[in-house]
PDB file of C-alpha atoms in Angstrom:
ATOM      1  CA  MET S   9       0.000   0.000   0.000  1.00 47.00           C
ATOM      2  CA  PHE S  10       2.776   2.472   0.906  1.00 56.00           C
ATOM      3  CA  GLY S  11       5.758   2.674  -1.445  1.00 63.00           C
ATOM      4  CA  GLU S  12       7.944   4.456   1.065  1.00 71.00           C
ATOM      5  CA  ASP S  13       8.332   5.112   4.756  1.00 80.00           C
ATOM      6  CA  THR S  14       7.518   8.692   5.698  1.00 82.00           C
ATOM      7  CA  GLU S  15       8.219  10.495   8.942  1.00 87.00           C
ATOM      8  CA  ILE S  16       6.618  13.946   9.342  1.00 87.00           C
ATOM      9  CA  SER S  17       6.966  16.508  12.107  1.00 90.00           C
ATOM     10  CA  MET S  18       5.580  20.027  12.342  1.00 90.00           C
ATOM     11  CA  GLU S  19       5.830  22.770  14.964  1.00 91.00           C
ATOM     12  CA  ARG S  20       2.520  24.644  15.272  1.00 87.00           C
ATOM     13  CA  LYS S  21       3.954  27.878  16.696  1.00 89.00           C
ATOM     14  CA  THR S  22       6.638  28.380  14.050  1.00 92.00           C
ATOM     15  CA  GLY S  23       5.140  26.453  11.094  1.00 92.00           C
ATOM     16  CA  THR S  24       8.458  24.635  10.686  1.00 94.00           C
ATOM     17  CA  TYR S  25       8.133  21.154   9.195  1.00 93.00           C
ATOM     18  CA  ARG S  26      10.403  18.225   8.403  1.00 94.00           C
ATOM     19  CA  VAL S  27       9.562  15.322   6.083  1.00 91.00           C
ATOM     20  CA  LYS S  28      11.887  12.318   5.916  1.00 90.00           C
ATOM     21  CA  THR S  29      11.155   9.643   3.304  1.00 86.00           C
ATOM     22  CA  SER S  30      12.980   6.457   2.432  1.00 84.00           C
ATOM     23  CA  ALA S  31      12.070   3.858  -0.174  1.00 76.00           C
ATOM     24  CA  ARG S  32      11.124   0.451   1.196  1.00 71.00           C
ATOM     25  CA  ASP S  33      13.541  -1.232  -1.202  1.00 71.00           C
ATOM     26  CA  GLY S  34      16.469   0.356   0.630  1.00 70.00           C
ATOM     27  CA  GLY S  35      16.613   3.397  -1.657  1.00 71.00           C
ATOM     28  CA  LYS S  36      18.041   6.772  -0.792  1.00 82.00           C
ATOM     29  CA  GLU S  37      16.637   8.763   2.118  1.00 86.00           C
ATOM     30  CA  ALA S  38      15.303  12.256   1.341  1.00 87.00           C
ATOM     31  CA  VAL S  39      14.693  15.078   3.815  1.00 92.00           C
ATOM     32  CA  LEU S  40      12.545  18.134   3.086  1.00 91.00           C
ATOM     33  CA  GLU S  41      12.419  21.042   5.516  1.00 94.00           C
ATOM     34  CA  GLY S  42      10.620  24.348   5.407  1.00 93.00           C
ATOM     35  CA  THR S  43       8.229  26.756   7.062  1.00 94.00           C
ATOM     36  CA  LEU S  44       4.561  27.530   6.434  1.00 92.00           C
ATOM     37  CA  THR S  45       2.541  30.446   7.757  1.00 93.00           C
ATOM     38  CA  LEU S  46      -0.389  28.714   9.450  1.00 93.00           C
ATOM     39  CA  PRO S  47      -3.735  30.533   9.724  1.00 93.00           C
ATOM     40  CA  PRO S  48      -5.581  30.111  13.058  1.00 91.00           C
ATOM     41  CA  ASP S  49      -8.123  27.766  11.398  1.00 89.00           C
ATOM     42  CA  THR S  50      -5.497  25.153  10.453  1.00 89.00           C
ATOM     43  CA  TYR S  51      -6.317  21.605  11.567  1.00 82.00           C
ATOM     44  CA  ASN S  52      -4.112  18.558  11.896  1.00 73.00           C
ATOM     45  CA  GLY S  53      -6.336  16.297   9.808  1.00 70.00           C
ATOM     46  CA  MET S  54      -8.947  15.598  12.488  1.00 76.00           C
ATOM     47  CA  VAL S  55     -11.626  17.413  10.505  1.00 81.00           C
ATOM     48  CA  LEU S  56     -14.457  15.220  11.805  1.00 84.00           C
ATOM     49  CA  ASN S  57     -14.323  17.416  14.911  1.00 84.00           C
ATOM     50  CA  VAL S  58     -15.063  20.444  12.725  1.00 85.00           C
ATOM     51  CA  ALA S  59     -18.218  18.777  11.367  1.00 86.00           C
ATOM     52  CA  LYS S  60     -19.279  17.690  14.860  1.00 86.00           C
ATOM     53  CA  ASN S  61     -19.098  21.294  16.090  1.00 84.00           C
ATOM     54  CA  LEU S  62     -20.675  23.175  13.169  1.00 85.00           C
ATOM     55  CA  ARG S  63     -23.941  24.984  13.756  1.00 84.00           C
ATOM     56  CA  LYS S  64     -26.871  23.236  12.074  1.00 82.00           C
ATOM     57  CA  GLY S  65     -26.867  24.031   8.329  1.00 85.00           C
ATOM     58  CA  ALA S  66     -23.566  25.972   8.491  1.00 89.00           C
ATOM     59  CA  THR S  67     -20.720  25.649   5.988  1.00 91.00           C
ATOM     60  CA  GLU S  68     -17.144  26.396   6.992  1.00 90.00           C
ATOM     61  CA  THR S  69     -13.883  26.615   5.091  1.00 91.00           C
ATOM     62  CA  ILE S  70     -10.792  25.647   7.066  1.00 90.00           C
ATOM     63  CA  HIS S  71      -7.155  24.905   6.266  1.00 90.00           C
ATOM     64  CA  ILE S  72      -5.273  21.635   6.463  1.00 87.00           C
ATOM     65  CA  VAL S  73      -1.633  20.843   5.808  1.00 88.00           C
ATOM     66  CA  ALA S  74      -1.164  18.178   3.143  1.00 81.00           C
ATOM     67  CA  PHE S  75       2.252  16.573   2.727  1.00 81.00           C
ATOM     68  CA  THR S  76       2.775  15.676  -0.947  1.00 75.00           C
ATOM     69  CA  PRO S  77       5.653  15.080   0.206  1.00 74.00           C
ATOM     70  CA  THR S  78       6.386  18.803   0.649  1.00 80.00           C
ATOM     71  CA  ALA S  79       3.977  20.659   2.935  1.00 85.00           C
ATOM     72  CA  ARG S  80       1.078  22.486   1.267  1.00 83.00           C
ATOM     73  CA  LEU S  81      -1.616  24.559   2.913  1.00 87.00           C
ATOM     74  CA  ILE S  82      -4.971  23.613   1.388  1.00 86.00           C
ATOM     75  CA  GLN S  83      -8.439  24.986   2.014  1.00 89.00           C
ATOM     76  CA  LEU S  84     -11.094  22.415   2.876  1.00 89.00           C
ATOM     77  CA  GLU S  85     -14.765  23.273   2.585  1.00 92.00           C
ATOM     78  CA  VAL S  86     -16.980  21.450   5.105  1.00 93.00           C
ATOM     79  CA  SER S  87     -20.676  21.637   4.255  1.00 94.00           C
ATOM     80  CA  PRO S  88     -23.880  19.751   5.078  1.00 94.00           C
ATOM     81  CA  VAL S  89     -25.555  18.080   2.093  1.00 95.00           C
ATOM     82  CA  GLY S  90     -28.494  16.244   3.641  1.00 93.00           C
ATOM     83  CA  GLU S  91     -30.045  14.365   6.522  1.00 93.00           C
ATOM     84  CA  HIS S  92     -30.346  10.584   6.970  1.00 91.00           C
ATOM     85  CA  GLN S  93     -32.149   8.504   9.569  1.00 91.00           C
ATOM     86  CA  VAL S  94     -30.143   6.048  11.665  1.00 90.00           C
ATOM     87  CA  LEU S  95     -31.367   3.674  14.340  1.00 88.00           C
ATOM     88  CA  ILE S  96     -30.001   3.456  17.868  1.00 84.00           C
ATOM     89  CA  GLY S  97     -31.793   0.385  19.149  1.00 83.00           C
ATOM     90  CA  ASP S  98     -35.385   1.109  18.114  1.00 84.00           C
ATOM     91  CA  LEU S  99     -34.939   4.880  18.379  1.00 86.00           C
ATOM     92  CA  ALA S 100     -34.629   6.837  15.091  1.00 87.00           C
ATOM     93  CA  LYS S 101     -32.115   9.695  15.066  1.00 89.00           C
ATOM     94  CA  SER S 102     -31.126  12.207  12.409  1.00 90.00           C
ATOM     95  CA  ALA S 103     -27.569  12.133  11.036  1.00 91.00           C
ATOM     96  CA  THR S 104     -26.254  15.064   9.007  1.00 93.00           C
ATOM     97  CA  HIS S 105     -24.269  14.118   5.890  1.00 94.00           C
ATOM     98  CA  TYR S 106     -21.234  16.398   5.463  1.00 94.00           C
ATOM     99  CA  ILE S 107     -18.994  16.651   2.432  1.00 94.00           C
ATOM    100  CA  PHE S 108     -15.337  17.690   2.692  1.00 91.00           C
ATOM    101  CA  LYS S 109     -14.160  19.332  -0.544  1.00 90.00           C
ATOM    102  CA  PRO S 110     -10.453  20.118  -0.963  1.00 86.00           C
ATOM    103  CA  LYS S 111      -9.873  23.538  -2.565  1.00 84.00           C
ATOM    104  CA  PRO S 112      -6.170  23.568  -3.526  1.00 73.00           C
ATOM    105  CA  GLY S 113      -6.498  26.658  -5.768  1.00 70.00           C
ATOM    106  CA  ALA S 114      -6.988  27.001  -9.528  1.00 66.00           C
ATOM    107  CA  TRP S 115      -3.412  26.237 -10.629  1.00 67.00           C
ATOM    108  CA  LEU S 116      -2.916  23.228  -8.343  1.00 65.00           C
ATOM    109  CA  THR S 117      -6.421  21.897  -9.136  1.00 59.00           C
ATOM    110  CA  ALA S 118      -5.681  22.005 -12.880  1.00 64.00           C
ATOM    111  CA  LEU S 119      -2.297  20.318 -12.436  1.00 65.00           C
ATOM    112  CA  SER S 120      -3.639  17.689  -9.998  1.00 63.00           C
ATOM    113  CA  THR S 121      -6.560  16.880 -12.301  1.00 63.00           C
ATOM    114  CA  LEU S 122      -4.243  16.592 -15.307  1.00 67.00           C
ATOM    115  CA  LEU S 123      -1.913  14.232 -13.412  1.00 66.00           C
ATOM    116  CA  GLY S 124      -4.807  12.240 -11.893  1.00 66.00           C
ATOM    117  CA  ARG S 125      -3.756  13.202  -8.367  1.00 64.00           C
ATOM    118  CA  MET S 126      -6.688  15.381  -7.273  1.00 67.00           C
ATOM    119  CA  PRO S 127      -7.805  14.138  -3.857  1.00 75.00           C
ATOM    120  CA  PRO S 128     -11.421  12.938  -3.806  1.00 80.00           C
ATOM    121  CA  ASP S 129     -14.141  14.508  -1.706  1.00 86.00           C
ATOM    122  CA  SER S 130     -14.725  12.837   1.663  1.00 90.00           C
ATOM    123  CA  HIS S 131     -18.063  12.247   3.356  1.00 94.00           C
ATOM    124  CA  ALA S 132     -19.032  11.977   7.021  1.00 92.00           C
ATOM    125  CA  TRP S 133     -22.308  11.398   8.829  1.00 92.00           C
ATOM    126  CA  ILE S 134     -22.744  12.896  12.305  1.00 91.00           C
ATOM    127  CA  VAL S 135     -25.735  12.376  14.610  1.00 90.00           C
ATOM    128  CA  THR S 136     -26.776  15.913  15.483  1.00 82.00           C
ATOM    129  CA  ASP S 137     -28.096  15.515  19.020  1.00 79.00           C
ATOM    130  CA  GLU S 138     -27.194  17.439  22.183  1.00 80.00           C
ATOM    131  CA  VAL S 139     -23.929  15.498  22.050  1.00 81.00           C
ATOM    132  CA  PRO S 140     -22.893  15.060  18.382  1.00 84.00           C
ATOM    133  CA  ALA S 141     -21.622  11.586  17.476  1.00 86.00           C
ATOM    134  CA  PHE S 142     -19.719  10.113  14.527  1.00 88.00           C
ATOM    135  CA  VAL S 143     -21.637   7.497  12.483  1.00 90.00           C
ATOM    136  CA  ARG S 144     -19.881   6.916   9.138  1.00 91.00           C
ATOM    137  CA  TYR S 145     -16.915   8.128   7.051  1.00 92.00           C
ATOM    138  CA  VAL S 146     -16.111   7.535   3.376  1.00 92.00           C
ATOM    139  CA  GLY S 147     -12.826   8.922   2.041  1.00 89.00           C
ATOM    140  CA  PRO S 148      -9.040   8.561   2.064  1.00 85.00           C
ATOM    141  CA  LEU S 149      -7.182   8.430   5.376  1.00 79.00           C
ATOM    142  CA  HIS S 150      -4.027   9.978   3.942  1.00 72.00           C
ATOM    143  CA  SER S 151      -2.940  11.958   0.913  1.00 67.00           C
ATOM    144  CA  MET S 152      -3.545   9.944  -2.267  1.00 68.00           C
ATOM    145  CA  GLY S 153      -4.604   6.913  -0.222  1.00 76.00           C
ATOM    146  CA  PRO S 154      -7.454   4.574  -1.108  1.00 83.00           C
ATOM    147  CA  VAL S 155     -11.046   5.463  -0.219  1.00 87.00           C
ATOM    148  CA  TRP S 156     -12.066   3.774   3.032  1.00 89.00           C
ATOM    149  CA  HIS S 157     -15.590   3.083   4.288  1.00 90.00           C
ATOM    150  CA  LEU S 158     -15.725   3.308   8.096  1.00 89.00           C
ATOM    151  CA  GLU S 159     -18.856   2.991  10.176  1.00 86.00           C
ATOM    152  CA  LEU S 160     -19.874   1.968  13.647  1.00 84.00           C
ATOM    153  CA  THR S 161     -21.878  -1.178  14.369  1.00 82.00           C
ATOM    154  CA  SER S 162     -24.364   1.036  16.202  1.00 81.00           C
ATOM    155  CA  PRO S 163     -26.168   3.160  15.211  1.00 81.00           C
ATOM    156  CA  ARG S 164     -27.314   1.178  12.219  1.00 80.00           C
ATOM    157  CA  TRP S 165     -28.805   2.299   8.938  1.00 81.00           C
ATOM    158  CA  PRO S 166     -32.468   1.404   8.287  1.00 75.00           C
ATOM    159  CA  GLU S 167     -33.015  -1.223   5.596  1.00 69.00           C
TER     160      GLU S 167
END
């Protein structure tokens, strides 16, 4: 699944990052270092928390750092796209379906699309009760990774 080992570190206060990669076949090790200016709305990839804390019906655009392998600051639009019923025991609850759309900018979008490396949209379903709860996720778990389907055994989806 992974063609190389990658070790990434980043300092939030300074925006300094270090990416060390080495090929699994014993190839040469590469080190990339640099600094990014991080806006206050930059997340570490745990964007499900953003969806869990959005006001009902709200859309928000945040930033994430994607390592490709160099660090890139990318906007990510988080927006609700519908409601679905889920069952907790015999109790029906409403789960909001959110879509996460990467917005890498016009130039990078064109290049990524041309090279077939544009990351796909991700989807998450969150029960929107007094205490929001994760239900399902469909999307990659890392940059250019395969699309995963993750869901809990409860709540369950009606037939």
